[in-house]
Coordinates of C-alpha atoms and ligand atoms in Angstrom, one line a residue:
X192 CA -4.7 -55.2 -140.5
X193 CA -6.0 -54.7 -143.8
X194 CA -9.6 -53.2 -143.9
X195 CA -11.3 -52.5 -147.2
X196 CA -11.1 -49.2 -146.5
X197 CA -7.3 -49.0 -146.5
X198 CA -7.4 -50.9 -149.6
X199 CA -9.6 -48.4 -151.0
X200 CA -7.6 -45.6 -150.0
X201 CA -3.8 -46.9 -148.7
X202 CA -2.4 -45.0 -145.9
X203 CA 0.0 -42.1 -147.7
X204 CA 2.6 -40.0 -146.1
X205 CA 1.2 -36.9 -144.1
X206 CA 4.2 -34.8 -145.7
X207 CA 4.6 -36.3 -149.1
X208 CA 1.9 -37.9 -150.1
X209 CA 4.0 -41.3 -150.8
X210 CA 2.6 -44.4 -149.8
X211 CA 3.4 -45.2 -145.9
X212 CA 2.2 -47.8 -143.9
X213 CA 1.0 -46.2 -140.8
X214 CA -2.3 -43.9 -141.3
X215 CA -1.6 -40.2 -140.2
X216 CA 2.3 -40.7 -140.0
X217 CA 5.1 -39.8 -141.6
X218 CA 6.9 -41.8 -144.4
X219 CA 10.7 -42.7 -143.7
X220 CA 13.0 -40.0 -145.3
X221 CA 10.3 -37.4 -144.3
X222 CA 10.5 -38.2 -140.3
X223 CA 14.3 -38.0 -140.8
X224 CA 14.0 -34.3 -142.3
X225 CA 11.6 -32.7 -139.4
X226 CA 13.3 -31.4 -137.3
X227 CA 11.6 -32.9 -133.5
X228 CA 13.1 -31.1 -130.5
X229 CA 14.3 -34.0 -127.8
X230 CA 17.1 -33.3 -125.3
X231 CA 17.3 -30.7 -123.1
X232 CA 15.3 -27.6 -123.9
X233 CA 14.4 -24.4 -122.4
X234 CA 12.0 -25.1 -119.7
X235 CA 10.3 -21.6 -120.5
X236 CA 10.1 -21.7 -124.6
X237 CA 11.2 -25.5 -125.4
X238 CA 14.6 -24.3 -127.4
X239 CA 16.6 -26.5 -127.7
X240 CA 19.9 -26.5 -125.7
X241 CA 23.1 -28.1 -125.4
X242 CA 24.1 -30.0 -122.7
X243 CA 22.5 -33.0 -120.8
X244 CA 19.2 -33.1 -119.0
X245 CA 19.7 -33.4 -115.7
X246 CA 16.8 -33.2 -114.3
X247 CA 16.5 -29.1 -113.2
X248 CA 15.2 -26.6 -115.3
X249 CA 17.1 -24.6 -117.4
X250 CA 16.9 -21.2 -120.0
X251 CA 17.9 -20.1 -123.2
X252 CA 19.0 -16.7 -123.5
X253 CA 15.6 -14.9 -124.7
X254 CA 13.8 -16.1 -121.8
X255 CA 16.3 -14.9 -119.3
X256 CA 16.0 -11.5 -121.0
X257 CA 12.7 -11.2 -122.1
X258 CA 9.2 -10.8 -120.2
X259 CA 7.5 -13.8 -120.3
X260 CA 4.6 -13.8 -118.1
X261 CA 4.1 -17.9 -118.4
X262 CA 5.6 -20.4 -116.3
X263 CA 7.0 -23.5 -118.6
X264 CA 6.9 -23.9 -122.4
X265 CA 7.5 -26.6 -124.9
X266 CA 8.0 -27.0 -128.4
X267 CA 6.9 -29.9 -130.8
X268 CA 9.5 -29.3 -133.5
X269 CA 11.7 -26.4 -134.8
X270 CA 10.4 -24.3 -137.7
X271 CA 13.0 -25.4 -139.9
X272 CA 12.7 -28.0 -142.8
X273 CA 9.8 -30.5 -142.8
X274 CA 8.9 -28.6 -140.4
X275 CA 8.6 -25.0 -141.8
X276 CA 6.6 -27.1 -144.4
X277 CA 3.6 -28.4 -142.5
X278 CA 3.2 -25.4 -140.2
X279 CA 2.8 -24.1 -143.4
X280 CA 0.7 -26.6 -144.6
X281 CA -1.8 -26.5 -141.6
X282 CA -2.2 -22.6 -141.6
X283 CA -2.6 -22.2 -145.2
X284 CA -2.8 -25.1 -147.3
X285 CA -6.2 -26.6 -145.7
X286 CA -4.5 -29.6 -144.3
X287 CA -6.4 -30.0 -141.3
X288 CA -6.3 -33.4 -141.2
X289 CA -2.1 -32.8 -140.0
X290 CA -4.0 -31.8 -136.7
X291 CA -4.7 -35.2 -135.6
X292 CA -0.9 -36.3 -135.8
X293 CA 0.4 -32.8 -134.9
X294 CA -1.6 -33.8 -131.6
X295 CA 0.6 -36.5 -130.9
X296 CA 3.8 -34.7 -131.2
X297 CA 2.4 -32.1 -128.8
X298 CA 1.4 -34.2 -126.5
X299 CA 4.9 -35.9 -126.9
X300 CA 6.8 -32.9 -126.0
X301 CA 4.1 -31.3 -123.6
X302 CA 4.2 -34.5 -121.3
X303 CA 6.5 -32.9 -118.9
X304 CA 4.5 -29.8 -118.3
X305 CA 0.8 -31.2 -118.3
X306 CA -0.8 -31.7 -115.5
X307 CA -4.2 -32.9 -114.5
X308 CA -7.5 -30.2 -114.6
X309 CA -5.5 -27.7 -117.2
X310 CA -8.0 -26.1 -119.5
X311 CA -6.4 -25.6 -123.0
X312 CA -6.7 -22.8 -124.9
X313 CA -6.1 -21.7 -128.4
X314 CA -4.5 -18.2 -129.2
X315 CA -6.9 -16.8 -131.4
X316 CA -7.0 -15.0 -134.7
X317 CA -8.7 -11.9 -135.1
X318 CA -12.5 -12.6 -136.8
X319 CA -11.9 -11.1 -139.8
X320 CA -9.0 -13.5 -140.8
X321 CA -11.1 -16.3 -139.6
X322 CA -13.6 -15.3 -141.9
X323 CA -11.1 -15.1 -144.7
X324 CA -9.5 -18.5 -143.4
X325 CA -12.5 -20.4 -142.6
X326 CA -10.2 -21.8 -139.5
X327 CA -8.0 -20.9 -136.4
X328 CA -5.4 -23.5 -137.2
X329 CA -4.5 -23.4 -133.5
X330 CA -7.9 -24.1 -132.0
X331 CA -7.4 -27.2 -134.4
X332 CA -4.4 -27.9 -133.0
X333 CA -5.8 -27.3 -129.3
X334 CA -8.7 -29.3 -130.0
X335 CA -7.4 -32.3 -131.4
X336 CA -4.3 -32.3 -128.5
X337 CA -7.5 -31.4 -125.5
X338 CA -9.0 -34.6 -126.6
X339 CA -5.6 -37.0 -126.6
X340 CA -5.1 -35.4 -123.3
X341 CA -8.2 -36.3 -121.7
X342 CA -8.7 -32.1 -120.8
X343 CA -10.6 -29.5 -120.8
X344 CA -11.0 -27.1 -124.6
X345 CA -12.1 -23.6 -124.1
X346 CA -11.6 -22.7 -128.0
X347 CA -12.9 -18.8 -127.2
X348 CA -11.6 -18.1 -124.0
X349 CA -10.0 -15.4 -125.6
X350 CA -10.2 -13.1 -128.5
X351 CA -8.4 -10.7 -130.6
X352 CA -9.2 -7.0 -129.0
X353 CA -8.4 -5.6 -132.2
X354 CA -7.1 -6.3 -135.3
X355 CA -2.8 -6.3 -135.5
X356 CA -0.7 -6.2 -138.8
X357 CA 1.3 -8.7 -139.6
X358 CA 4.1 -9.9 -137.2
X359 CA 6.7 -10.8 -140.3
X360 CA 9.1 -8.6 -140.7
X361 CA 9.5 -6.7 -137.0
X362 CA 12.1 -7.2 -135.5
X363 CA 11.6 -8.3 -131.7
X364 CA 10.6 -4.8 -129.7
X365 CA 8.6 -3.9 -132.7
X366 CA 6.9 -7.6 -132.2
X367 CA 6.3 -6.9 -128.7
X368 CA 4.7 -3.3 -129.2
X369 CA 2.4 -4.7 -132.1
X370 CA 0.3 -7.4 -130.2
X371 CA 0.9 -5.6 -126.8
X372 CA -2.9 -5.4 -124.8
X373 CA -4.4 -7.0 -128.3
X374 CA -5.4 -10.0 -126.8
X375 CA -8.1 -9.8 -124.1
X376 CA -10.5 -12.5 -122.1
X377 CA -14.0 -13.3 -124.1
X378 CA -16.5 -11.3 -122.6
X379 CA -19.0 -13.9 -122.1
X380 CA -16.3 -16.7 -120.7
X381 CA -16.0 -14.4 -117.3
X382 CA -15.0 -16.6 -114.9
X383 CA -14.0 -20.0 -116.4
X384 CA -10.1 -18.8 -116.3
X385 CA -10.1 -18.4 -112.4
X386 CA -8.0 -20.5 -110.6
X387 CA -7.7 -22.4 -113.7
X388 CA -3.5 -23.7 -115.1
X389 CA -3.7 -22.9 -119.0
X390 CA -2.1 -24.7 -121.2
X391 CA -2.2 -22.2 -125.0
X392 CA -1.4 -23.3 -127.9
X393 CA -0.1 -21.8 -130.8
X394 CA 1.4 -23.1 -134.3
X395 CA 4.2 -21.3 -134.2
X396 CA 7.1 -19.6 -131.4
X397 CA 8.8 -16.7 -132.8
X398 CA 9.9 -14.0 -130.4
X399 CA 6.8 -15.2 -128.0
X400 CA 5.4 -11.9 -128.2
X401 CA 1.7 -12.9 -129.1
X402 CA 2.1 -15.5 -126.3
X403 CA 3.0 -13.2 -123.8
X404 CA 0.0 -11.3 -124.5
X405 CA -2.5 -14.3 -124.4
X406 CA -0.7 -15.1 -121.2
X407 CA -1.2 -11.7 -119.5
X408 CA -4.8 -11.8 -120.7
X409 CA -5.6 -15.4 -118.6
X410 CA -3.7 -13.7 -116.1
X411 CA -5.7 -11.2 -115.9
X412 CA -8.6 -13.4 -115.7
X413 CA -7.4 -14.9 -112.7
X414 CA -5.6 -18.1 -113.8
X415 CA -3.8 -20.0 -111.2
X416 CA -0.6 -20.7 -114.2
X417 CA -0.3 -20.3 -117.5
X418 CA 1.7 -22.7 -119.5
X419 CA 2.7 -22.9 -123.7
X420 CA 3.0 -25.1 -126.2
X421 CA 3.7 -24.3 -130.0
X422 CA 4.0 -26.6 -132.7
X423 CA 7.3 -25.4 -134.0
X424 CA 9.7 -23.0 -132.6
X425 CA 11.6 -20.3 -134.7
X426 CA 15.2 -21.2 -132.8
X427 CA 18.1 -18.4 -133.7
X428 CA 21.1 -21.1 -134.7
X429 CA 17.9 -22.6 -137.0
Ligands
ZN87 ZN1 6.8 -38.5 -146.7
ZN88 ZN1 13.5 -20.1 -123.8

């Protein structure tokens, strides 16, 4: 249907820019060059993995050797490609509007892990790069997938106990020992963790370091589970 608003202002590619004819959606060639994750994945990350799905859960190799204090985990898209390029775009390149359709391909891959009364939460950033960013682009990402969902957005449950360096460039340990305890519960949002499953959210999977220490923070709140979900997942063979 053609309103006079999309005559005003035709629907373009959320990638490219070139002229599409879906609002929020990807042209052709660019939905052919990001890199969606279907098939069988990692129950506990949302890798990718060979083989058929044949109904029971299965692990990649990091999260049968690494501690990861969440239950299940799924990933929209690998950070590789188109990709790589609107992670990039949504963190630094104030694209926010790439929330709205980022929420769908969340919700796409989170289907088989959501279930009814989560409360989603956003790993946060540290105040003063939210003051230099002006935005959390996971709590955008959290808040637009919350309201698809039909759940519950707690966009400061928790908060950055103190301020950690930069995550590129470690290898895994040192990203483990970096964000270790850094993450902690807001102090005025006390009890709306307990008993609750969280879903976080998070742009981007690398070695799941940060993740692990938002999980162990709602843990230590007292939720019931604590599930993930990244936009894009750093994969090894990627
Ligand atoms: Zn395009
Ligand atoms: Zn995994």
């Amino acid at each position: 249907m053609q309103s006079a608003l999309s005559l005003l202002f035709p629907p373009q590619c959320i990638s490219c820019g070139e002229p599409t004819d879906a609002d929020f959606g990807l042209c052709g060639p660019c939905w052919r060059t990001t890199p969606f994750i279907t098939g069988l994945v990692c129950d506990r990350c949302g890798a990718p993995l060979p083989g058929e799905d044949e109904g029971r859960a299965e692990y990649c190799d990091d999260c049968l050797t690494l501690a990861r204090p969440w239950q299940r985990g799924r990933a929209a898209m690998l950070y590789t490609d188109n990709g790589r390029k609107l992670v990039l775009a949504l963190k630094h390149g104030d694209r926010l509007d790439l929330a709205r359709p980022a929420s769908d391909w969340l919700l796409r891959a989170a289907r088989p892990i959501v279930t009814p009364g989560m409360l989603v939460v956003p790993v946060p950033l540290h105040w003063t790069r939210l003051l230099r960013r002006r935005f959390n682009q996971s709590a955008e990402l959290s808040k637009a997938l919350a309201r698809k969902a039909g759940l519950d957005h707690c966009p400061d449950l928790l908060q950055r106990a103190r301020r950690t360096a930069s995550q590129d460039g470690r290898d895994r340990d040192g990203r483990f020992r970096n964000v270790a305890g850094a993450i902690r519960l807001h102090p005025r949002r006390g009890n709306m963790a307990r008993d609750r499953d969280i879903l976080l959210v998070d742009d981007v999977m690398t070695s799941g370091a940060t993740l692990a220490a938002a999980a162990d923070a709602c843990l230590g709140a007292g939720a019931a589970s604590v599930s993930v979900l990244v936009l894009a997942r750093v994969a090894k063979d990627a």
